[in-house]
CSV table of C-alpha atoms and ligand atoms in Angstrom, one decimal:
chain,number,residue,atom,x,y,z
H,1,MET,CA,0.0,0.0,0.0
H,2,ARG,CA,1.1,3.5,-0.8
H,3,ASN,CA,-1.1,6.3,0.6
H,4,ASP,CA,-3.9,3.8,1.1
H,5,LYS,CA,-3.5,2.7,-2.6
H,6,HIS,CA,-2.9,-0.9,-3.6
H,7,VAL,CA,0.1,-1.1,-5.9
H,8,GLY,CA,0.8,-3.9,-8.4
H,9,VAL,CA,3.9,-4.4,-10.5
H,10,VAL,CA,4.0,-6.1,-13.9
H,11,ILE,CA,7.4,-7.4,-15.3
H,12,PRO,CA,7.5,-8.9,-18.8
H,13,ALA,CA,10.4,-11.3,-18.8
H,14,LEU,CA,11.9,-13.6,-21.4
H,15,ASN,CA,15.0,-15.6,-20.4
H,16,GLU,CA,16.1,-13.4,-17.5
H,17,GLU,CA,17.1,-16.1,-15.0
H,18,ASP,CA,20.3,-14.2,-14.0
H,19,ALA,CA,18.5,-10.8,-13.5
H,20,ILE,CA,15.0,-11.5,-12.4
H,21,GLY,CA,15.9,-12.4,-8.8
H,22,LYS,CA,17.8,-9.1,-8.4
H,23,VAL,CA,14.9,-7.1,-9.8
H,24,LEU,CA,12.5,-8.8,-7.4
H,25,ALA,CA,14.8,-8.3,-4.4
H,26,ASP,CA,15.0,-4.6,-5.0
H,27,ILE,CA,11.2,-4.0,-5.3
H,28,PRO,CA,10.0,-1.9,-2.3
H,29,ASP,CA,8.1,-3.9,0.4
H,30,TRP,CA,5.1,-1.5,0.2
H,31,VAL,CA,4.2,-3.1,-3.2
H,32,ASP,CA,1.2,-5.4,-2.8
H,33,ARG,CA,1.6,-7.7,-5.8
H,34,VAL,CA,4.4,-8.5,-8.2
H,35,VAL,CA,3.5,-10.3,-11.5
H,36,VAL,CA,6.2,-11.8,-13.8
H,37,ALA,CA,4.8,-12.3,-17.2
H,38,ASP,CA,6.9,-15.0,-18.9
H,39,ASN,CA,6.3,-16.2,-22.4
H,40,GLY,CA,8.4,-19.0,-23.5
H,41,SER,CA,11.5,-18.6,-21.4
H,42,THR,CA,13.7,-21.7,-21.9
H,43,ASP,CA,15.7,-20.9,-18.8
H,44,ALA,CA,14.8,-20.8,-15.1
H,45,THR,CA,13.2,-17.4,-15.1
H,46,ALA,CA,9.8,-18.7,-13.9
H,47,ASP,CA,11.3,-20.8,-11.1
H,48,VAL,CA,13.5,-18.0,-9.8
H,49,ALA,CA,10.6,-15.6,-9.9
H,50,ARG,CA,8.3,-18.0,-8.0
H,51,GLN,CA,11.0,-18.6,-5.4
H,52,ALA,CA,11.1,-14.8,-4.9
H,53,LYS,CA,7.3,-15.0,-4.2
H,54,ALA,CA,6.2,-13.3,-7.5
H,55,VAL,CA,3.0,-14.3,-9.2
H,56,VAL,CA,4.2,-16.0,-12.5
H,57,VAL,CA,1.9,-16.1,-15.5
H,58,HIS,CA,2.7,-17.7,-18.8
H,59,GLN,CA,1.8,-16.2,-22.1
H,60,ALA,CA,2.3,-18.6,-25.0
H,61,GLU,CA,2.4,-15.8,-27.6
H,62,ARG,CA,5.8,-14.1,-27.8
H,63,GLY,CA,5.8,-10.3,-27.5
H,64,TYR,CA,6.5,-7.6,-24.9
H,65,GLY,CA,2.9,-6.3,-25.3
H,66,ALA,CA,1.3,-9.7,-25.1
H,67,ALA,CA,3.3,-10.4,-21.9
H,68,CYS,CA,2.2,-7.1,-20.4
H,69,LEU,CA,-1.5,-7.8,-21.3
H,70,MET,CA,-1.2,-11.2,-19.6
H,71,GLY,CA,0.3,-9.6,-16.5
H,72,LEU,CA,-2.4,-6.9,-16.4
H,73,GLU,CA,-5.0,-9.6,-15.9
H,74,GLN,CA,-3.4,-10.3,-12.5
H,75,VAL,CA,-3.6,-6.6,-11.3
H,76,GLN,CA,-7.1,-5.7,-12.2
H,77,ASP,CA,-7.9,-4.9,-8.6
H,78,MET,CA,-4.9,-2.7,-8.1
H,79,ASP,CA,-5.3,1.1,-7.7
H,80,ILE,CA,-1.8,1.7,-9.3
H,81,VAL,CA,0.1,-0.4,-11.8
H,82,VAL,CA,3.8,-0.2,-12.3
H,83,PHE,CA,5.8,-1.7,-15.2
H,84,LEU,CA,9.5,-2.3,-15.3
H,85,ASP,CA,11.8,-4.7,-17.2
H,86,GLY,CA,13.1,-7.9,-15.9
H,87,ASP,CA,16.8,-7.4,-17.0
H,88,TYR,CA,17.9,-5.3,-14.0
H,89,SER,CA,18.5,-2.3,-16.2
H,90,ASP,CA,15.8,-0.3,-14.2
H,91,HIS,CA,16.3,0.6,-10.5
H,92,PRO,CA,13.2,-0.8,-8.7
H,93,GLU,CA,14.2,1.1,-5.5
H,94,GLU,CA,13.3,4.4,-7.3
H,95,MET,CA,9.7,3.3,-7.6
H,96,ALA,CA,8.3,5.7,-5.0
H,97,ALA,CA,9.1,8.7,-7.3
H,98,LEU,CA,6.9,7.2,-10.0
H,99,VAL,CA,4.1,6.0,-7.7
H,100,ASP,CA,3.7,8.9,-5.2
H,101,PRO,CA,2.4,11.5,-7.7
H,102,ILE,CA,-0.4,9.0,-8.6
H,103,ALA,CA,-1.0,8.0,-4.9
H,104,ASP,CA,-1.5,11.7,-3.9
H,105,GLY,CA,-3.8,12.3,-6.9
H,106,THR,CA,-1.7,14.9,-8.7
H,107,SER,CA,-0.9,12.6,-11.7
H,108,ASP,CA,-2.6,9.7,-13.7
H,109,MET,CA,0.6,8.5,-15.3
H,110,VAL,CA,4.3,8.9,-14.5
H,111,ILE,CA,7.0,7.9,-17.0
H,112,GLY,CA,10.5,7.2,-15.7
H,113,SER,CA,12.7,9.1,-18.1
H,114,ARG,CA,16.2,7.8,-18.8
H,115,ALA,CA,16.8,10.9,-20.9
H,116,ARG,CA,16.2,13.1,-17.8
H,117,GLY,CA,18.1,10.7,-15.5
H,118,GLU,CA,21.5,9.1,-15.2
H,119,ALA,CA,22.1,6.3,-17.7
H,120,GLN,CA,25.3,4.3,-17.3
H,121,ALA,CA,27.6,4.4,-20.3
H,122,GLY,CA,26.5,1.8,-22.8
H,123,ALA,CA,23.1,1.1,-21.1
H,124,LEU,CA,21.2,2.9,-23.9
H,125,THR,CA,22.3,2.2,-27.4
H,126,PRO,CA,22.7,5.0,-29.9
H,127,GLN,CA,19.8,3.7,-32.0
H,128,GLN,CA,17.7,3.5,-28.8
H,129,ARG,CA,18.5,7.2,-27.9
H,130,PHE,CA,17.8,8.3,-31.5
H,131,GLY,CA,14.6,6.2,-31.8
H,132,ASN,CA,13.2,7.6,-28.5
H,133,TRP,CA,14.1,11.1,-29.4
H,134,LEU,CA,12.4,10.8,-32.8
H,135,ALA,CA,9.2,9.3,-31.4
H,136,CYS,CA,9.0,11.9,-28.7
H,137,PHE,CA,9.6,14.7,-31.3
H,138,LEU,CA,6.8,13.4,-33.5
H,139,MET,CA,4.4,13.1,-30.5
H,140,ARG,CA,5.2,16.6,-29.5
H,141,LEU,CA,4.5,17.8,-33.1
H,142,LEU,CA,1.2,15.9,-33.4
H,143,TRP,CA,-0.2,16.0,-29.9
H,144,ARG,CA,1.8,18.7,-28.1
H,145,THR,CA,3.1,16.2,-25.5
H,146,ASP,CA,6.4,16.8,-23.7
H,147,TYR,CA,7.7,13.2,-23.4
H,148,THR,CA,11.5,12.7,-23.5
H,149,ASP,CA,11.6,8.9,-23.4
H,150,LEU,CA,9.6,5.7,-24.1
H,151,GLY,CA,11.0,4.3,-20.8
H,152,PRO,CA,9.8,0.8,-19.7
H,153,PHE,CA,9.8,1.9,-16.0
H,154,ARG,CA,6.4,3.7,-15.5
H,155,ALA,CA,3.4,3.9,-13.2
H,156,ILE,CA,-0.2,4.5,-14.1
H,157,ASP,CA,-3.5,4.8,-12.3
H,158,GLY,CA,-5.3,1.4,-12.6
H,159,ALA,CA,-8.7,2.7,-13.7
H,160,ALA,CA,-7.1,5.1,-16.2
H,161,LEU,CA,-5.1,2.2,-17.7
H,162,ARG,CA,-8.2,0.1,-18.0
H,163,ARG,CA,-9.9,2.9,-19.9
H,164,LEU,CA,-7.0,3.2,-22.3
H,165,ASP,CA,-7.9,-0.3,-23.5
H,166,MET,CA,-4.4,-1.3,-24.4
H,167,ARG,CA,-4.0,-3.5,-27.4
H,168,ASP,CA,-0.4,-3.7,-28.7
H,169,ARG,CA,1.1,-7.2,-28.4
H,170,ASN,CA,4.8,-6.5,-29.1
H,171,TYR,CA,7.1,-3.5,-29.5
H,172,GLY,CA,4.4,-0.8,-29.7
H,173,TRP,CA,3.2,-1.1,-26.1
H,174,THR,CA,5.0,1.8,-24.5
H,175,ILE,CA,4.2,4.3,-27.3
H,176,GLU,CA,0.6,3.2,-27.6
H,177,MET,CA,0.1,3.9,-23.8
H,178,GLN,CA,1.8,7.3,-24.2
H,179,ILE,CA,-0.3,8.4,-27.2
H,180,LYS,CA,-3.6,7.1,-25.7
H,181,ALA,CA,-2.8,8.9,-22.5
H,182,ALA,CA,-2.3,12.1,-24.4
H,183,LEU,CA,-5.5,11.7,-26.4
H,184,ALA,CA,-7.3,11.0,-23.2
H,185,ASP,CA,-5.8,14.1,-21.6
H,186,LEU,CA,-4.4,12.1,-18.6
H,187,ALA,CA,-2.4,14.1,-16.2
H,188,THR,CA,1.1,12.9,-17.1
H,189,ARG,CA,4.5,13.7,-15.8
H,190,GLU,CA,8.1,12.4,-16.2
H,191,VAL,CA,10.6,11.8,-13.4
H,192,PRO,CA,14.3,11.1,-14.0
H,193,VAL,CA,15.3,7.5,-13.4
H,194,SER,CA,18.7,5.8,-13.4
H,195,TYR,CA,19.4,3.2,-16.0
H,196,ARG,CA,22.2,0.6,-16.0
H,197,GLN,CA,23.6,-2.0,-18.3
H,198,ARG,CA,21.3,-5.0,-18.4
H,199,ILE,CA,22.3,-8.5,-17.1
H,200,GLY,CA,22.1,-11.0,-19.9
H,201,ILE,CA,21.2,-10.6,-23.6
H,202,SER,CA,18.9,-8.0,-25.0
H,203,LYS,CA,15.9,-9.2,-27.0
H,204,VAL,CA,15.0,-5.8,-28.5
H,205,SER,CA,17.3,-2.9,-28.8
H,206,GLY,CA,20.5,-4.9,-28.4
H,207,THR,CA,19.8,-6.8,-31.6
H,208,VAL,CA,19.6,-5.5,-35.2
H,209,LYS,CA,16.3,-7.3,-35.8
H,210,GLY,CA,14.8,-6.1,-32.6
H,211,SER,CA,15.8,-2.5,-33.1
H,212,VAL,CA,14.5,-2.5,-36.7
H,213,MET,CA,11.2,-4.2,-35.8
H,214,ALA,CA,10.8,-1.9,-32.7
H,215,GLY,CA,11.6,1.2,-34.8
H,216,ILE,CA,9.1,0.2,-37.6
H,217,LYS,CA,6.4,-0.6,-35.0
H,218,ILE,CA,6.8,2.6,-33.1
H,219,LEU,CA,6.7,4.8,-36.2
H,220,ALA,CA,3.7,2.8,-37.6
H,221,THR,CA,1.9,3.3,-34.3
H,222,ILE,CA,2.4,7.0,-34.4
H,223,ALA,CA,1.2,7.1,-38.1
H,224,ARG,CA,-1.9,5.0,-37.3
H,225,PHE,CA,-3.0,7.3,-34.5
H,226,ALA,CA,-2.2,10.4,-36.4
H,227,LEU,CA,-4.4,9.2,-39.3
H,228,GLN,CA,-7.0,7.9,-37.0
H,229,GLU,CA,-7.2,11.0,-34.9
H,230,GLY,CA,-6.7,13.4,-37.9
H,231,LEU,CA,-3.7,15.7,-37.9
H,232,THR,CA,-5.4,18.2,-35.6
H,233,PRO,CA,-3.1,18.9,-32.7
H,234,ARG,CA,-4.6,18.0,-29.3
H,235,ALA,CA,-4.7,21.6,-28.0
H,236,ALA,CA,-6.4,22.9,-31.2
H,237,ARG,CA,-9.2,20.4,-30.7
H,238,LYS,CA,-10.3,22.0,-27.4
L,1,GDP,N1,7.6,-12.0,-21.8
L,1,GDP,C1,8.3,-11.4,-22.8
L,1,GDP,N2,9.2,-10.5,-22.3
L,1,GDP,C2,9.9,-10.0,-23.3
L,1,GDP,C3,9.9,-10.3,-24.6
L,1,GDP,N3,10.8,-9.6,-25.2
L,1,GDP,C4,11.4,-8.9,-24.3
L,1,GDP,N4,10.9,-9.1,-23.1
L,1,GDP,C5,11.3,-8.6,-21.8
L,1,GDP,O1,11.0,-7.2,-21.9
L,1,GDP,C6,12.0,-6.5,-21.3
L,1,GDP,C7,12.7,-5.6,-22.4
L,1,GDP,O2,13.4,-6.4,-23.3
L,1,GDP,P1,14.9,-6.1,-23.6
L,1,GDP,O3,15.4,-7.3,-24.3
L,1,GDP,O4,15.7,-5.7,-22.3
L,1,GDP,O5,14.8,-4.9,-24.6
L,1,GDP,P2,15.8,-3.6,-24.5
L,1,GDP,O6,15.7,-3.1,-23.1
L,1,GDP,O7,15.0,-2.7,-25.5
L,1,GDP,O8,17.1,-4.0,-25.0
L,1,GDP,C8,13.0,-7.5,-20.7
L,1,GDP,O9,12.5,-7.7,-19.4
L,1,GDP,C9,12.7,-8.7,-21.5
L,1,GDP,O10,12.9,-9.9,-20.8
L,1,GDP,C10,8.9,-11.2,-25.0
L,1,GDP,O11,8.7,-11.5,-26.2
L,1,GDP,N5,8.2,-11.7,-24.1
L,2,MG,MG1,16.4,-4.0,-21.5
C-alpha cells in the first residue's frame, strides 16, 4: 500500500534467470503484488521468480505487449500499476518517485525518463536514444506532448489504464500507452530515473532485428494514431 492505494507491479520477462531475482529483491516492500509475465522462457526465469514470491503467469504468444497484457489480468484490482523490465536495467528502488504523484492524486501516469536521469555508459544504445528522441519529437508535433523517453519503467492509475484499452502485443506497447494517455488528456509527468547495463542478452534494442522491428512498429503506431485522430493537434481540438 502507498497512501492507502494498492500497488501492483508487472514485469515482462523472457529468459532473464540471472537478472529477475535481483529485480524482485529490490522491489520496495510496500508493493502489494508482483507479477512476472513469462512467455516461453527456456531458462529458469519462472522458477527464480516463483521462489522470490512473485506471481508468475505464462503467455504462450511471444511479444512484450502480449506479456504485459497477460500480466495486467493479475492486477485488475490494483489502484496503481507499475511496469519495469526484468533485466535489472531499471532501478526498482526508485519506484516511489513514480508512484507517489499518482498515490497523492496529482498525476494519472508517470514515466521514468532515462533521458532526464543518469544512464550508465552503454546502457542505452545510440539507436535507442535516437529512436526515443524521434518518437517523442513526433508526438510533440502531433499532440503537443512533452515526453522525453519511451521508458519501460512507468506507473499509471489502474482505472485510467483500463480505460485506455491497451491492445499492442509487441514493440508498440510503450508508445501506444503514451499516445492514448495524451489523447485521453491524462495528467502525465516524467521523473528522472537511473538506468544501467542489463544483465544477460537484450531481445530488443541490443539486436539489429529487434531494433529495426521496434523502430518500424513505433513509427507505424504514431502514423496510425495520427491518421485515426486526424492531424489536428490536441490543443487545437479543445
Ligand atoms: N515475456 C516477454 N518478455 C519480453 C519479450 N521480449 C522482451 N521481453 C522482456 O522485456 C524487457 C525488455 O526487453 P529487452 O530485451 O531488455 O529490450 P531492450 O531493453 O530494449 O534491450 C525485458 O525484461 C525482457 O525480458 C517477449 O517476447 N516476451
Ligand atoms: Mg532491457
